[in-house]
Amino acid sequence: MYTSFDNVGLLKVLRLLKSHKSEFLSGQDLSDVLKISRVAIWKHVKKIRSEGYTIKSKQNLGYKLLDNTERLLPWEITENLNTKFIGKRIYYFDSIDSTQNFAIKIAPNKNENGTVVISKKQTLGRGRLKRKWKSPVGGIWLSVIVHPKFRTSQITLVPIAISLALHKAIEKVLGIKTALKWPNDLTLKKKKVAGILYFFKIGKARSLTFLNASSNVTATATSVDCEPAAAGRWTDIGSSDQTVYGIAVTNSATAGVARVVVNYIQARDLS
């Protein structure tokens, strides 16, 4: 698991490489700046490569970052995210039973207001009506925690507002126009590409979590939904022959969720 608020050694090395992207940095330079051994530098570089980054190494010159990862790592999502609280804390998993389950578990903590939970894949994802929801590598599987200030009677309007935020994110980044289908789906050519679920809990602190299962960006559509009857109703964004930028879509969608929440509260003067 990675988070956006842990300043791990790997991230320190990566930041230095990013800040000197046009030049090589020697292992000794990295060691001197970060105050860690060259062996530790080498191990971090090896790990960074395993996360999908392209790093060139050259004898007597050192390391040079050539290309970023396509994985939805916390620091990549927050890098250009301009929000007040949504997305400031991000948890990333290679695999999890359900991002929603983890979000529900941590949601009562007041520090988790605005937290995003994201995973490369889910093993026990769920859809509407308690349907199983396969979530393989290639999709964007995430939950957003919000501690709302508006009245519970208004909660039914939130899913469609979040769907609209995701719709706009896909159009902005990919130039693909999806359609909104009540109550919680996005469709492309009349086939589902994304779904929104929400869970609302009333307690000492009301918490609301959204599950954005944005279909499958590259995995086959039939692998997303376990219900055989639904297989033909799914598609994936990658089918449109467009280059998919998962990080950019996630960043834009997260910012969109932030705008929805803030505007929703302000428009009703309920804060």
XYZ file of N, CA, C and O in Angstrom, residues 43-118:
304
model
N 18.257 0.300 -4.714
C 17.044 -0.454 -4.386
C 15.792 0.372 -4.680
O 14.798 -0.149 -5.188
N 15.859 1.670 -4.383
C 14.714 2.540 -4.660
C 14.486 2.669 -6.167
O 13.342 2.639 -6.632
N 15.544 2.815 -6.924
C 15.434 2.919 -8.377
C 14.816 1.641 -8.950
O 13.948 1.685 -9.837
N 15.242 0.517 -8.426
C 14.696 -0.779 -8.868
C 13.197 -0.850 -8.592
O 12.408 -1.300 -9.436
N 12.785 -0.375 -7.408
C 11.370 -0.382 -7.040
C 10.570 0.589 -7.901
O 9.451 0.292 -8.329
N 11.147 1.762 -8.153
C 10.475 2.761 -8.995
C 10.220 2.189 -10.383
O 9.147 2.360 -10.962
N 11.208 1.496 -10.919
C 11.034 0.857 -12.230
C 9.908 -0.165 -12.192
O 9.130 -0.283 -13.132
N 9.829 -0.914 -11.099
C 8.791 -1.940 -10.984
C 7.393 -1.333 -10.931
O 6.405 -2.015 -11.194
N 7.305 -0.041 -10.595
C 6.015 0.642 -10.556
C 5.656 1.283 -11.894
O 4.686 2.029 -11.994
N 6.442 0.987 -12.927
C 6.072 1.418 -14.267
C 6.805 2.619 -14.807
O 6.556 3.056 -15.943
N 7.727 3.175 -14.046
C 8.511 4.312 -14.531
C 9.673 3.800 -15.390
O 10.214 2.720 -15.136
N 10.045 4.591 -16.399
C 11.178 4.230 -17.242
C 12.393 5.055 -16.815
O 12.384 6.290 -16.920
N 13.405 4.391 -16.312
C 14.620 5.066 -15.858
C 15.817 4.488 -16.611
O 16.025 3.279 -16.631
N 16.580 5.370 -17.222
C 17.781 4.955 -17.933
C 18.980 5.072 -17.000
O 19.133 6.072 -16.292
N 19.794 4.057 -16.979
C 21.018 4.117 -16.170
C 22.230 4.002 -17.103
O 22.206 3.235 -18.065
N 23.243 4.784 -16.823
C 24.436 4.801 -17.665
C 25.669 4.904 -16.774
O 25.729 5.738 -15.871
N 26.621 4.042 -17.056
C 27.839 4.014 -16.245
C 28.535 5.371 -16.253
O 28.642 6.036 -17.279
N 28.981 5.790 -15.085
C 29.690 7.064 -14.876
C 28.783 8.288 -14.976
O 29.250 9.409 -14.775
N 27.505 8.086 -15.311
C 26.574 9.213 -15.388
C 25.461 9.104 -14.352
O 25.062 10.090 -13.760
N 24.951 7.900 -14.160
C 23.917 7.713 -13.154
C 22.564 7.371 -13.739
O 22.461 6.566 -14.671
N 21.508 8.036 -13.223
C 20.130 7.697 -13.576
C 19.401 8.890 -14.186
O 19.638 10.039 -13.818
N 18.508 8.580 -15.118
C 17.719 9.620 -15.761
C 16.298 9.096 -15.975
O 16.099 8.019 -16.536
N 15.309 9.866 -15.525
C 13.907 9.488 -15.701
C 13.462 9.835 -17.118
O 13.530 10.991 -17.531
N 13.013 8.829 -17.856
C 12.584 9.038 -19.232
C 11.074 9.152 -19.385
O 10.576 9.901 -20.216
N 10.342 8.381 -18.572
C 8.888 8.376 -18.733
C 8.212 8.044 -17.408
O 8.732 7.261 -16.614
N 7.041 8.670 -17.183
C 6.278 8.409 -15.969
C 5.482 7.114 -16.072
O 5.316 6.553 -17.158
N 4.952 6.688 -14.954
C 4.127 5.498 -14.915
C 2.705 5.808 -15.371
O 2.272 6.968 -15.350
N 1.972 4.783 -15.752
C 0.551 4.925 -16.060
C -0.305 4.466 -14.883
O -1.531 4.531 -14.942
N 0.340 3.994 -13.817
C -0.400 3.524 -12.657
C -0.943 4.694 -11.846
O -0.355 5.771 -11.822
N -2.053 4.450 -11.168
C -2.740 5.515 -10.445
C -2.172 5.675 -9.036
O -2.861 5.543 -8.036
N -0.891 5.983 -8.968
C -0.212 6.121 -7.687
C -0.574 7.459 -7.040
O -0.789 8.463 -7.733
N -0.656 7.505 -5.713
C -1.155 8.694 -5.009
C -0.474 9.990 -5.402
O -1.128 11.010 -5.645
N 0.864 9.979 -5.444
C 1.593 11.220 -5.732
C 1.399 11.685 -7.179
O 1.549 12.869 -7.472
N 1.052 10.777 -8.079
C 0.777 11.181 -9.454
C -0.586 11.855 -9.553
O -0.777 12.790 -10.334
N -1.545 11.384 -8.765
C -2.884 11.967 -8.783
C -2.895 13.339 -8.117
O -3.538 14.273 -8.599
N -2.163 13.486 -7.022
C -2.197 14.748 -6.271
C -1.295 15.824 -6.867
O -1.417 16.992 -6.499
N -0.427 15.446 -7.786
C 0.584 16.367 -8.298
C -0.014 17.668 -8.832
O 0.489 18.754 -8.578
N -1.100 17.581 -9.587
C -1.713 18.790 -10.145
C -3.149 18.969 -9.666
O -3.959 19.595 -10.344
N -3.433 18.428 -8.507
C -4.793 18.492 -7.973
C -4.963 19.732 -7.114
O -4.290 19.902 -6.105
N -5.864 20.615 -7.527
C -6.071 21.879 -6.817
C -7.428 21.857 -6.113
O -8.415 22.400 -6.594
N -7.483 21.176 -4.970
C -8.705 21.092 -4.183
C -8.398 21.443 -2.740
O -7.244 21.419 -2.314
N -9.449 21.755 -1.981
C -9.247 22.133 -0.585
C -9.081 20.924 0.323
O -8.276 20.939 1.257
N -9.871 19.873 0.074
C -9.753 18.717 0.964
C -9.929 17.377 0.256
O -9.394 16.365 0.701
N -10.652 17.331 -0.847
C -10.855 16.055 -1.526
C -9.590 15.647 -2.280
O -9.046 16.414 -3.062
N -9.119 14.446 -2.004
C -7.920 13.943 -2.665
C -6.624 14.341 -1.990
O -5.544 14.007 -2.479
N -6.713 15.027 -0.861
C -5.485 15.390 -0.150
C -4.872 14.170 0.537
O -3.677 14.114 0.776
N -5.727 13.211 0.859
C -5.260 11.937 1.403
C -5.710 10.825 0.456
O -6.895 10.711 0.137
N -4.753 10.041 -0.005
C -5.057 8.959 -0.943
C -4.379 7.676 -0.480
O -3.205 7.684 -0.097
N -5.140 6.575 -0.505
C -4.594 5.247 -0.235
C -4.614 4.470 -1.543
O -5.629 4.448 -2.238
N -3.493 3.838 -1.880
C -3.398 3.053 -3.115
C -3.029 1.608 -2.794
O -2.101 1.341 -2.027
N -3.769 0.673 -3.406
C -3.497 -0.750 -3.230
C -3.270 -1.405 -4.589
O -3.922 -1.040 -5.575
N -2.380 -2.386 -4.631
C -2.253 -3.197 -5.839
C -3.482 -4.085 -5.997
O -3.960 -4.323 -7.097
N -3.994 -4.571 -4.857
C -5.191 -5.406 -4.858
C -5.885 -5.258 -3.511
O -5.227 -5.131 -2.476
N -7.217 -5.257 -3.537
C -7.993 -5.129 -2.302
C -9.322 -5.831 -2.521
O -9.756 -6.024 -3.668
N -9.976 -6.235 -1.429
C -11.288 -6.853 -1.601
C -12.259 -5.846 -2.205
O -12.942 -6.119 -3.188
N -12.314 -4.660 -1.624
C -13.177 -3.598 -2.141
C -12.713 -2.262 -1.584
O -12.515 -2.125 -0.370
N -12.539 -1.279 -2.434
C -12.171 0.060 -1.954
C -13.272 0.604 -1.054
O -13.011 1.335 -0.101
N -14.514 0.221 -1.359
C -15.651 0.679 -0.560
C -15.561 0.145 0.871
O -15.813 0.872 1.832
N -15.196 -1.116 1.021
C -15.070 -1.700 2.358
C -14.024 -0.961 3.185
O -14.233 -0.664 4.370
N -12.882 -0.670 2.568
C -11.820 0.036 3.275
C -12.262 1.456 3.615
O -12.011 1.957 4.726
N -12.952 2.104 2.674
C -13.421 3.473 2.905
C -14.424 3.533 4.057
O -14.359 4.424 4.909
N -15.334 2.574 4.100
C -16.324 2.528 5.180
C -15.641 2.339 6.531
O -16.046 2.923 7.540
N -14.588 1.542 6.536
C -13.859 1.246 7.776
C -13.187 2.498 8.349
O -13.209 2.722 9.563
N -12.591 3.307 7.489
C -11.828 4.461 7.982
C -12.646 5.750 7.998
O -12.212 6.757 8.555
N -13.838 5.736 7.399
C -14.631 6.960 7.240
C -14.954 7.697 8.533
O -15.008 8.933 8.534
N -15.198 7.017 9.663
C -15.524 7.755 10.892
C -14.424 8.692 11.377
O -14.693 9.638 12.114
N -13.185 8.457 10.978
C -12.080 9.329 11.378
C -12.238 10.687 10.692
O -12.307 10.771 9.464
N -12.290 11.753 11.468
C -12.521 13.082 10.910
C -11.422 13.503 9.939
O -11.648 14.344 9.059
N -10.233 12.919 10.080
C -9.129 13.252 9.176
C -9.322 12.687 7.773
O -8.609 13.071 6.849
N -10.272 11.757 7.623
C -10.461 11.103 6.329
C -11.519 11.795 5.463
O -11.902 11.275 4.424
N -11.996 12.947 5.867
C -12.941 13.683 5.039
C -12.256 14.105 3.735
O -11.280 14.838 3.746
N -12.752 13.605 2.616
C -12.145 13.905 1.324
C -11.160 12.858 0.841
O -10.614 12.960 -0.255
N -10.939 11.824 1.653
C -9.974 10.780 1.303
C -10.423 9.971 0.087
O -11.604 9.683 -0.082
N -9.454 9.599 -0.747
C -9.695 8.742 -1.909
C -8.997 7.404 -1.667
O -7.839 7.369 -1.263
N -9.719 6.323 -1.920
C -9.157 4.973 -1.818
C -9.198 4.374 -3.218
O -10.255 4.326 -3.852
N -8.050 3.941 -3.711
C -7.972 3.464 -5.088
C -7.167 2.169 -5.147
O -6.252 1.958 -4.365
